[in-house]
């Protein structure tokens, strides 16, 4: 049986890796833009958690499909609180970070969604790392237990919020919360169901060429796999770019919690598919299989993939492979740092990163800023910056 490790495997990059000098300028602009946009949003719409913009303006109380994003604003505030230029700004962001985290604490018991990792790892985990306050760790453990409570033994997976017979690739970005809770409490049942979920996902959502399906459907009575489908991609047999990013990032994270090399292999297979598909156009469309996509970009997928590739670069043993992933991560961040994508602090556009997509079929947040795109972009910048020496390492 796969054991859960007492601590996460560290991300260790090759010692001679050099980050493109252009990265420093992009990082500076990214933080300046994020500080301006997040400050403006939290002043203009206090306590609101918008998911996407319309015409560049945050949509407050708009249609959401599912509540999965309430950690990404607090997560940005935590990052800003550690790096704002002056002490007054740092204090202001810190107070807001605590406030926006506390606003979602009641969600630890929300067993109607599959996304508690998105909510709590981006907020309470950052808060706990800074303070070591055990009460904050209790929140993480409670959310991890709720995540695991969704497990269906018949089928061996935690279902998506949509239906009990539906499994999403997105859950790979959340399942580590259950592994974390298992490591903190020594609860082997938690570990067992979380690992089984990952094995089921690996078997039924990751294809032979390394592409990820968005959704798998199961027979509820027997647990038998029925078909691969999609909600946000172009077609059931398509390759939804954000799902690919969730796969390569999520399987890498699960490897860090378990040391199980099957998950590292899956992270690499999905990362290799990403690298191959983005060799020329670093920012993908919403789905690579869509013929002549009307919009060429889904920037939030690129932002998440950059962070996931950077993490993977610090997990693989082969230095050559590590350089490929690290180089691709940095080049992706540089592409997103182009003014075409990265908003200017002073312009009217209210988000950080332009040209993201939430849900094409529902026409929600299409070619707009999306809250998770802004968060994962800053997360990637933060991780690379720690390595590049501008910030203390993990
Ligand atoms: N359903 C989560 C996402 O849009 O990635």
PDB file of C-alpha atoms and ligand atoms in Angstrom, residues 51 64-66 68-69 114-115 118 161 168-170 174 214 231-232 240 242-243 246 298 300 357-359 372, ligand 1:
ATOM      1  CA  UNK A  51     -14.726  34.537 -10.526  1.00  0.00           C
ATOM      2  CA  UNK A  64     -20.836  30.703 -11.030  1.00  0.00           C
ATOM      3  CA  UNK A  65     -21.694  27.084 -12.024  1.00  0.00           C
ATOM      4  CA  UNK A  66     -19.957  25.982  -8.807  1.00  0.00           C
ATOM      5  CA  UNK A  68     -14.697  26.715  -6.228  1.00  0.00           C
ATOM      6  CA  UNK A  69     -12.759  29.990  -6.293  1.00  0.00           C
ATOM      7  CA  UNK A 114     -14.760  18.750  -4.719  1.00  0.00           C
ATOM      8  CA  UNK A 115     -12.625  21.899  -4.504  1.00  0.00           C
ATOM      9  CA  UNK A 118      -8.353  25.224  -3.958  1.00  0.00           C
ATOM     10  CA  UNK A 161     -19.699  18.324  -7.549  1.00  0.00           C
ATOM     11  CA  UNK A 168     -13.181  15.335 -12.828  1.00  0.00           C
ATOM     12  CA  UNK A 169      -9.462  15.745 -13.521  1.00  0.00           C
ATOM     13  CA  UNK A 170      -9.744  19.012 -11.532  1.00  0.00           C
ATOM     14  CA  UNK A 174      -7.522  19.206  -4.376  1.00  0.00           C
ATOM     15  CA  UNK A 214     -11.858  16.325 -18.273  1.00  0.00           C
ATOM     16  CA  UNK A 231     -17.877  19.845 -19.532  1.00  0.00           C
ATOM     17  CA  UNK A 232     -15.434  22.620 -20.359  1.00  0.00           C
ATOM     18  CA  UNK A 240      -9.048  20.726 -22.440  1.00  0.00           C
ATOM     19  CA  UNK A 242      -6.753  23.654 -18.127  1.00  0.00           C
ATOM     20  CA  UNK A 243      -7.500  20.030 -17.318  1.00  0.00           C
ATOM     21  CA  UNK A 246      -4.519  20.385 -13.378  1.00  0.00           C
ATOM     22  CA  UNK A 298      -6.687  30.280 -22.356  1.00  0.00           C
ATOM     23  CA  UNK A 300      -5.216  30.598 -16.874  1.00  0.00           C
ATOM     24  CA  UNK A 357     -11.536  31.313 -20.147  1.00  0.00           C
ATOM     25  CA  UNK A 358     -13.880  29.917 -17.505  1.00  0.00           C
ATOM     26  CA  UNK A 359     -16.649  28.040 -19.314  1.00  0.00           C
ATOM     27  CA  UNK A 372      -7.642  31.488 -10.534  1.00  0.00           C
TER      28      UNK A 372
HETATM   29  N1  LIG B   1     -14.105  23.558 -12.893  1.00  0.00           N
HETATM   30  C1  LIG B   1     -12.901  24.155 -12.512  1.00  0.00           C
HETATM   31  C2  LIG B   1     -12.231  24.807 -13.655  1.00  0.00           C
HETATM   32  O1  LIG B   1     -12.873  25.558 -14.347  1.00  0.00           O
HETATM   33  O2  LIG B   1     -11.068  24.586 -13.865  1.00  0.00           O
END
